[in-house]
Tab-separated table of C-alpha atoms and ligand atoms in Angstrom:
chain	number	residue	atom	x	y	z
O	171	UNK	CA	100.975	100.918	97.475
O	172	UNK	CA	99.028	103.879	97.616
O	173	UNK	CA	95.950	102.567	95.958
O	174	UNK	CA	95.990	99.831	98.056
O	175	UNK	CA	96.726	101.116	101.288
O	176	UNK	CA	93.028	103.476	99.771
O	177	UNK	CA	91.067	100.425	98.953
O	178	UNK	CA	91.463	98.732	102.758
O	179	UNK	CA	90.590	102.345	104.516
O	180	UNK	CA	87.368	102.109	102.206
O	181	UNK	CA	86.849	98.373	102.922
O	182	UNK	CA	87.510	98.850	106.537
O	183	UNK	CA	84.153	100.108	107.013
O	184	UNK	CA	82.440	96.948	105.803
O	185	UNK	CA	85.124	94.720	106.921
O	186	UNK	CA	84.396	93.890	110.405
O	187	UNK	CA	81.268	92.252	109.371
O	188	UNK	CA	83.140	89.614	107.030
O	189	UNK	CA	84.359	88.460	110.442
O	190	UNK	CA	81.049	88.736	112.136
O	191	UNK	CA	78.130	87.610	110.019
O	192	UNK	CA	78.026	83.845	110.424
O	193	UNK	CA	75.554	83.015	107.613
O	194	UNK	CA	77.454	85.071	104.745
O	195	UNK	CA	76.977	83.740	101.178
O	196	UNK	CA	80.089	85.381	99.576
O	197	UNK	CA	82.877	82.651	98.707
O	198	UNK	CA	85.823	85.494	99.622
O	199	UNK	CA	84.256	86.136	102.714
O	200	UNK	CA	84.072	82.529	103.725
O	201	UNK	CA	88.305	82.067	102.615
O	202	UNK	CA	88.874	84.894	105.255
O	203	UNK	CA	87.421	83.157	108.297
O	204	UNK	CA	88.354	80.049	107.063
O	205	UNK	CA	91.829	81.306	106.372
O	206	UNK	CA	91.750	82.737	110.269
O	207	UNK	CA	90.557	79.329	111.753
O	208	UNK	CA	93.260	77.342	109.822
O	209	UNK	CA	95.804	79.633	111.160
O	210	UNK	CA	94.441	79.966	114.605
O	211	UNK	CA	94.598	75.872	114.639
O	212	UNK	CA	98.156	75.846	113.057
O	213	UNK	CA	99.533	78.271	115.709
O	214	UNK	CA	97.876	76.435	118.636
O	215	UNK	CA	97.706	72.813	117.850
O	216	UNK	CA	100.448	72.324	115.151
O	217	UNK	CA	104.023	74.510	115.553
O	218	UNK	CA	105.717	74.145	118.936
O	219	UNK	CA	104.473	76.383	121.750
O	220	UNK	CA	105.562	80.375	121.388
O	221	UNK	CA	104.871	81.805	124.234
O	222	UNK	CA	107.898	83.562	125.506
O	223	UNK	CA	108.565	84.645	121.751
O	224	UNK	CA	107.255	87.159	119.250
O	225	UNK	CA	104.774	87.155	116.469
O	226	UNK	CA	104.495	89.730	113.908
O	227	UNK	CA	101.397	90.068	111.354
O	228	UNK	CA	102.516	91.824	108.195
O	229	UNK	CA	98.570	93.197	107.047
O	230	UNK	CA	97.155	92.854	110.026
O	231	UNK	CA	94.394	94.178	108.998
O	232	UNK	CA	91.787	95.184	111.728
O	233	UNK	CA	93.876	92.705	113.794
O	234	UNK	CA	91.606	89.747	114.997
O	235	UNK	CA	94.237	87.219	113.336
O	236	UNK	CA	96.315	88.083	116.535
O	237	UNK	CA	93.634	89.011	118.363
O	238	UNK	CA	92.041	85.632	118.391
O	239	UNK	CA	95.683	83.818	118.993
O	240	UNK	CA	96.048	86.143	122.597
O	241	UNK	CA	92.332	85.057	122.825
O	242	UNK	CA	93.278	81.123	122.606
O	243	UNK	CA	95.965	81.415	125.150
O	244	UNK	CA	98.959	82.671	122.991
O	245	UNK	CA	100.740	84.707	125.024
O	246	UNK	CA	103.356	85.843	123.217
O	247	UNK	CA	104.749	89.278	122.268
O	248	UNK	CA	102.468	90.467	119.027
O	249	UNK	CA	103.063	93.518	116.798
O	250	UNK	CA	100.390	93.937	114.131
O	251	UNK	CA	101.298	96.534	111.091
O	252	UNK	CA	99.248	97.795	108.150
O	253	UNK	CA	99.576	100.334	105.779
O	254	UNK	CA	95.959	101.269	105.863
O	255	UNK	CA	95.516	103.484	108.683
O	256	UNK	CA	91.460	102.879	109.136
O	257	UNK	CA	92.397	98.989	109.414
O	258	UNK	CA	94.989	100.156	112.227
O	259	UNK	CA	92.094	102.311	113.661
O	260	UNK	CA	89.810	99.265	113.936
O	261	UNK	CA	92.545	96.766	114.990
O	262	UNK	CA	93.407	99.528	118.510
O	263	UNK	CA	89.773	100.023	118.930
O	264	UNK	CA	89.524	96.359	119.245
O	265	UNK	CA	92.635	95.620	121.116
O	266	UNK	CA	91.173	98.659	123.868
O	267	UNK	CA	88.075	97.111	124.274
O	268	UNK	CA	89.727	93.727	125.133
O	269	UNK	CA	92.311	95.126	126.937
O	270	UNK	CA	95.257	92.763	126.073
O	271	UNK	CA	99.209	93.781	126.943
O	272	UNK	CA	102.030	93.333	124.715
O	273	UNK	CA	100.242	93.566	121.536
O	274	UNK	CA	100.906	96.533	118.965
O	275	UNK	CA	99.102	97.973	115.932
O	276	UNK	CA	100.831	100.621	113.931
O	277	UNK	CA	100.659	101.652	110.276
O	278	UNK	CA	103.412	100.348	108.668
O	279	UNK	CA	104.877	97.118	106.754
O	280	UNK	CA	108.083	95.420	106.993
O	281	UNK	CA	110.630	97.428	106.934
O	282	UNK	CA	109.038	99.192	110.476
O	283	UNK	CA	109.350	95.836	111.667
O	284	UNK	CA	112.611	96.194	113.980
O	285	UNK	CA	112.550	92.414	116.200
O	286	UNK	CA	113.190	89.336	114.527
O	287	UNK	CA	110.154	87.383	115.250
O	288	UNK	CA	109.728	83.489	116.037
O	289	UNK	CA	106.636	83.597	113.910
O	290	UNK	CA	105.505	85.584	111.283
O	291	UNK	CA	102.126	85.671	109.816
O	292	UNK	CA	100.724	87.428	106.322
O	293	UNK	CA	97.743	86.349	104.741
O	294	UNK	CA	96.093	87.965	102.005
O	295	UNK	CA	98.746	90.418	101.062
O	296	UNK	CA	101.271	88.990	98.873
O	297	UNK	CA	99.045	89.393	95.581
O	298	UNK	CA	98.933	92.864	96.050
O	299	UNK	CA	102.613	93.346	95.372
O	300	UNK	CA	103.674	93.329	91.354
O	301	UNK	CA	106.963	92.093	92.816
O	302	UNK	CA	105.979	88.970	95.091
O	303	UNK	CA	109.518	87.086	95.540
O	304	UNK	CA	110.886	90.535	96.938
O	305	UNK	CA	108.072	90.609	98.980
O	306	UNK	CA	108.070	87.416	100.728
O	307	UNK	CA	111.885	87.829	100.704
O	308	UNK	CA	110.845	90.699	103.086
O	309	UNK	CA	108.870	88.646	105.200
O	310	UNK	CA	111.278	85.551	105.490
O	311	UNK	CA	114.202	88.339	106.536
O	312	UNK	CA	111.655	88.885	109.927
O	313	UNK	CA	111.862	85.172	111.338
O	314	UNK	CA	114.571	84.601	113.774
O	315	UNK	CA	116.360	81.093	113.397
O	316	UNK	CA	114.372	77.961	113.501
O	317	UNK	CA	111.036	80.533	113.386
O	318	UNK	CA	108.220	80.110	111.251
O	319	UNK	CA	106.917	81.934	108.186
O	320	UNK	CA	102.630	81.419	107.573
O	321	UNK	CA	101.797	83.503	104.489
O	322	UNK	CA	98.934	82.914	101.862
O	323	UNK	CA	98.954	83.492	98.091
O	324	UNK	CA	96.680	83.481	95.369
O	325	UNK	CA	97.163	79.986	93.582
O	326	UNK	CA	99.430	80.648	90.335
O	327	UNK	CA	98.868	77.277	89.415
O	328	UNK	CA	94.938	76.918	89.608
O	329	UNK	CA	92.689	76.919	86.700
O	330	UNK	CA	89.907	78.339	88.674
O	331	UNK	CA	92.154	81.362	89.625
O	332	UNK	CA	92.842	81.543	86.103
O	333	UNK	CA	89.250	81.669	85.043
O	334	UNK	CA	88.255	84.141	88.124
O	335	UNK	CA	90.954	86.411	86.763
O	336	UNK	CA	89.617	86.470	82.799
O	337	UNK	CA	86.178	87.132	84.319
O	338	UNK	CA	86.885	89.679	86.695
O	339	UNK	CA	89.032	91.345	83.831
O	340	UNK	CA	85.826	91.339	81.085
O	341	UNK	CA	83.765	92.674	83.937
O	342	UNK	CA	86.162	95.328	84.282
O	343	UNK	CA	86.130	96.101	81.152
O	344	UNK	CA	82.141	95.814	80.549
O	345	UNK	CA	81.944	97.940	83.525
O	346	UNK	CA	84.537	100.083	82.788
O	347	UNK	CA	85.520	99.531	87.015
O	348	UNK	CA	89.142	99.826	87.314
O	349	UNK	CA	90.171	97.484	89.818
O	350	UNK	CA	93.286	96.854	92.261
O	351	UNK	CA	94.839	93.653	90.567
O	352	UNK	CA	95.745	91.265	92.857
O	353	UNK	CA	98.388	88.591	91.583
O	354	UNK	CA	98.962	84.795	91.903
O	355	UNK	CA	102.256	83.476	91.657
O	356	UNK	CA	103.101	79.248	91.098
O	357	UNK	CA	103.974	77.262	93.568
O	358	UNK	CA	107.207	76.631	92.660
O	359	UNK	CA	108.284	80.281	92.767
O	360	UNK	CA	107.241	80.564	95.955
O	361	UNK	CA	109.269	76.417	97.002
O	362	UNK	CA	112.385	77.620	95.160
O	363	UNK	CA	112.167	81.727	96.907
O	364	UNK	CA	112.041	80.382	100.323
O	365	UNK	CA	114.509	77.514	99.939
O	366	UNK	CA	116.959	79.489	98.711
O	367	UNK	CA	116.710	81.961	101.753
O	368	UNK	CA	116.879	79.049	104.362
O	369	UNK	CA	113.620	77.643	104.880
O	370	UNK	CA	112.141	74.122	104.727
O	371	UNK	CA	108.524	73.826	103.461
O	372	UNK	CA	106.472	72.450	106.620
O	373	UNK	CA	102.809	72.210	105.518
O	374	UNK	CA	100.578	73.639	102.714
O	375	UNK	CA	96.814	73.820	102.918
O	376	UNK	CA	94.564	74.656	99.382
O	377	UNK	CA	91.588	76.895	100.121
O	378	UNK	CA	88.779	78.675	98.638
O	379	UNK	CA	87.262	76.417	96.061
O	380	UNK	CA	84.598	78.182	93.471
O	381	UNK	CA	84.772	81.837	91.206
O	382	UNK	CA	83.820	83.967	93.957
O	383	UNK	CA	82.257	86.182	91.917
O	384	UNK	CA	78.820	86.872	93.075
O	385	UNK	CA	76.932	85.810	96.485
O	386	UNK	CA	75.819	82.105	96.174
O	387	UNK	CA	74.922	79.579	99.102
O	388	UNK	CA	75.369	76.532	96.820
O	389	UNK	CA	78.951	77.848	95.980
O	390	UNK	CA	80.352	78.549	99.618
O	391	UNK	CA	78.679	74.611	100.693
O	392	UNK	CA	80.960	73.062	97.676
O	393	UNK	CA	83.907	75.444	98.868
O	394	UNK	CA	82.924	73.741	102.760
O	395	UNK	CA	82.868	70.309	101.031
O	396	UNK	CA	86.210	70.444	99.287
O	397	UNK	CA	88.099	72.210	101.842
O	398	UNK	CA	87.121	69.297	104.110
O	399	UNK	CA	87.961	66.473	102.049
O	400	UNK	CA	90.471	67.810	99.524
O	401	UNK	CA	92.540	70.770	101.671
O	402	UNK	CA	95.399	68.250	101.615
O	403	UNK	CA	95.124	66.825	98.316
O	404	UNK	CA	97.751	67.484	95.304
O	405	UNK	CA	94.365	67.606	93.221
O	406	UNK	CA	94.024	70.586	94.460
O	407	UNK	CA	97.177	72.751	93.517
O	408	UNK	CA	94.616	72.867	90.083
O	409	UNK	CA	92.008	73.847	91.932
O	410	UNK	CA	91.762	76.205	95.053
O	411	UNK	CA	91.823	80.002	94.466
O	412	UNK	CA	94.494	80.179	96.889
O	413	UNK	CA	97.208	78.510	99.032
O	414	UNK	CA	98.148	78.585	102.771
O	415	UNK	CA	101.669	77.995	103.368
O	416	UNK	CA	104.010	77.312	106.448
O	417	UNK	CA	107.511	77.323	106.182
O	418	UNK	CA	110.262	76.715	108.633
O	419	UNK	CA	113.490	78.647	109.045
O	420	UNK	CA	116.152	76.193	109.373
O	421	UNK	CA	119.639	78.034	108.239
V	182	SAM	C1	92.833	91.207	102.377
V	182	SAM	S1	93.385	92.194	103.710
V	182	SAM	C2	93.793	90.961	104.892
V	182	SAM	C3	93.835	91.483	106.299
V	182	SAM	C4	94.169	90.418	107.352
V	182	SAM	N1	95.465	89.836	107.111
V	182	SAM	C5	93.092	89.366	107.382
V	182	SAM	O1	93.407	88.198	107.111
V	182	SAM	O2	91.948	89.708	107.724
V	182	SAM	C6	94.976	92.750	103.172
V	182	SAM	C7	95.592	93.784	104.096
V	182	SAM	O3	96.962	93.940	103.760
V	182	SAM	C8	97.309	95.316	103.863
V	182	SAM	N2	98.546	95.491	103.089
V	182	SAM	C9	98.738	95.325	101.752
V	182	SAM	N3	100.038	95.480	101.441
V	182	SAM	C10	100.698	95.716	102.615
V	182	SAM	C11	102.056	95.947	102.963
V	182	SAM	N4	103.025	95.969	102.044
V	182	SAM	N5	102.375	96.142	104.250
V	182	SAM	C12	101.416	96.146	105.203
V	182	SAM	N6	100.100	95.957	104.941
V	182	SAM	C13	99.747	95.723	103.670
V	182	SAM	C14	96.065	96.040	103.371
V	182	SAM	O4	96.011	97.379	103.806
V	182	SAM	C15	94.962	95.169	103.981
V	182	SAM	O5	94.575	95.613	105.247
């Protein structure tokens, strides 16, 4: 996790603006405030109020997921951890500036993680671990009883993803860049995983339609288009780079 943990405190320089720039033309950009929206309106307007409970982020991140749910009115208990310590920088420097209680950002993963939480949150992290299932068996072992598990991954099943991959390794390999490899894993890996350690499948949203491969207007309006009209479509398991899930503890 090293390399990773490397990449984000690199990235963490450019990453606030992802969040901030309004007119950005890069696809992946576009999946991570669209990712933060979705969430925001699952957490408020979809599962059943959590205020008197506890939310933990595994990859926080610089933190605004949970930063923008105490912003909404959430105000439950919310611990934030990361393993790069420049994203855990970012996410206290925001949190002082706001001045919010109860919410904690530390460097760490899941097994610092020491409250069983009624919702647990992780999105954009599971592709960076060569062994997936063990690591969203690490997340579902977090959520108390009748909690709730939202978690993205990159869609396994997606000929888009496929094709992104193949390009993104020939660049590599033009270039002679070496990069972090992020994998997908099929949806029924991930049904199968998670029923099997107690959880009911609640609601899964496709996003991030296109190659995200190099800035392009045209590409991030299509991704706008399809995410609007075909998030919950089964067309779309084939299609979207990656998939939001939300799962429900129920054992
Ligand atoms: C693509 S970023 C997403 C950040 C945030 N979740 C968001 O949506 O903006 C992935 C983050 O996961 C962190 N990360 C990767 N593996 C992790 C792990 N096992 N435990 C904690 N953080 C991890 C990285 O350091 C990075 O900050």
């Amino acid at each position: 996790m090293k390399k990773v943990s490397e990449l984000f405190d690199s990235r963490s320089k450019k990453y606030n603006d992802i969040y901030t720039d309004a007119h950005s033309k890069k696809l992946l950009h576009q999946e991570k405030k669209v990712r933060a929206e979705t969430v925001k309106e699952l957490v408020i307007n979809y599962l059943p109020p959590i205020n008197n409970g506890i939310v933990v982020d595994v990859g926080c991140g610089m933190g605004n997921v949970l930063l923008n749910l105490r912003e909404s009115g959430l105000k439950a208990e919310m611990y934030g951890v990361d393993i790069s310590k420049e994203m855990i920088r970012l996410a206290n420097s925001s949190l002082n500036e706001v001045g919010y209680e109860n919410i904690n950002f530390t460097i760490g993963s899941i097994e610092d993680i020491k409250v069983s939480a009624n919702l647990v949150l992780s999105l954009g992290v599971a592709g960076y671990h060569h062994k997936q299932a063990e690591f969203l068996a690490g997340l579902s072992s977090l959520v108390d009883t009748n909690g709730y598990l939202i978690f993205s991954t990159a869609n396994g099943d997606s000929f888009l993803r496929l094709t992104r991959r193949y390009l993104s390794k020939i660049h590599s390999y033009i270039t002679g860049k070496k990069k972090v490899e992020f994998s997908s894993i099929k949806d029924k890996h991930v049904e199968s995983l998670l029923t099997n350690n107690g959880f009911r499948a609640q609601k899964k949203i496709y996003i991030t339609f296109g190659l995200g491969l190099f800035a392009s207007s045209i590409e991030c309006s299509i991704d706008r288009w399809f995410f609007k009209n075909f998030r919950n479509s089964f067309i779309s398991k084939y299609l979207s780079l990656t998939v939001l899930y939300v799962y429900k503890r129920v054992d």
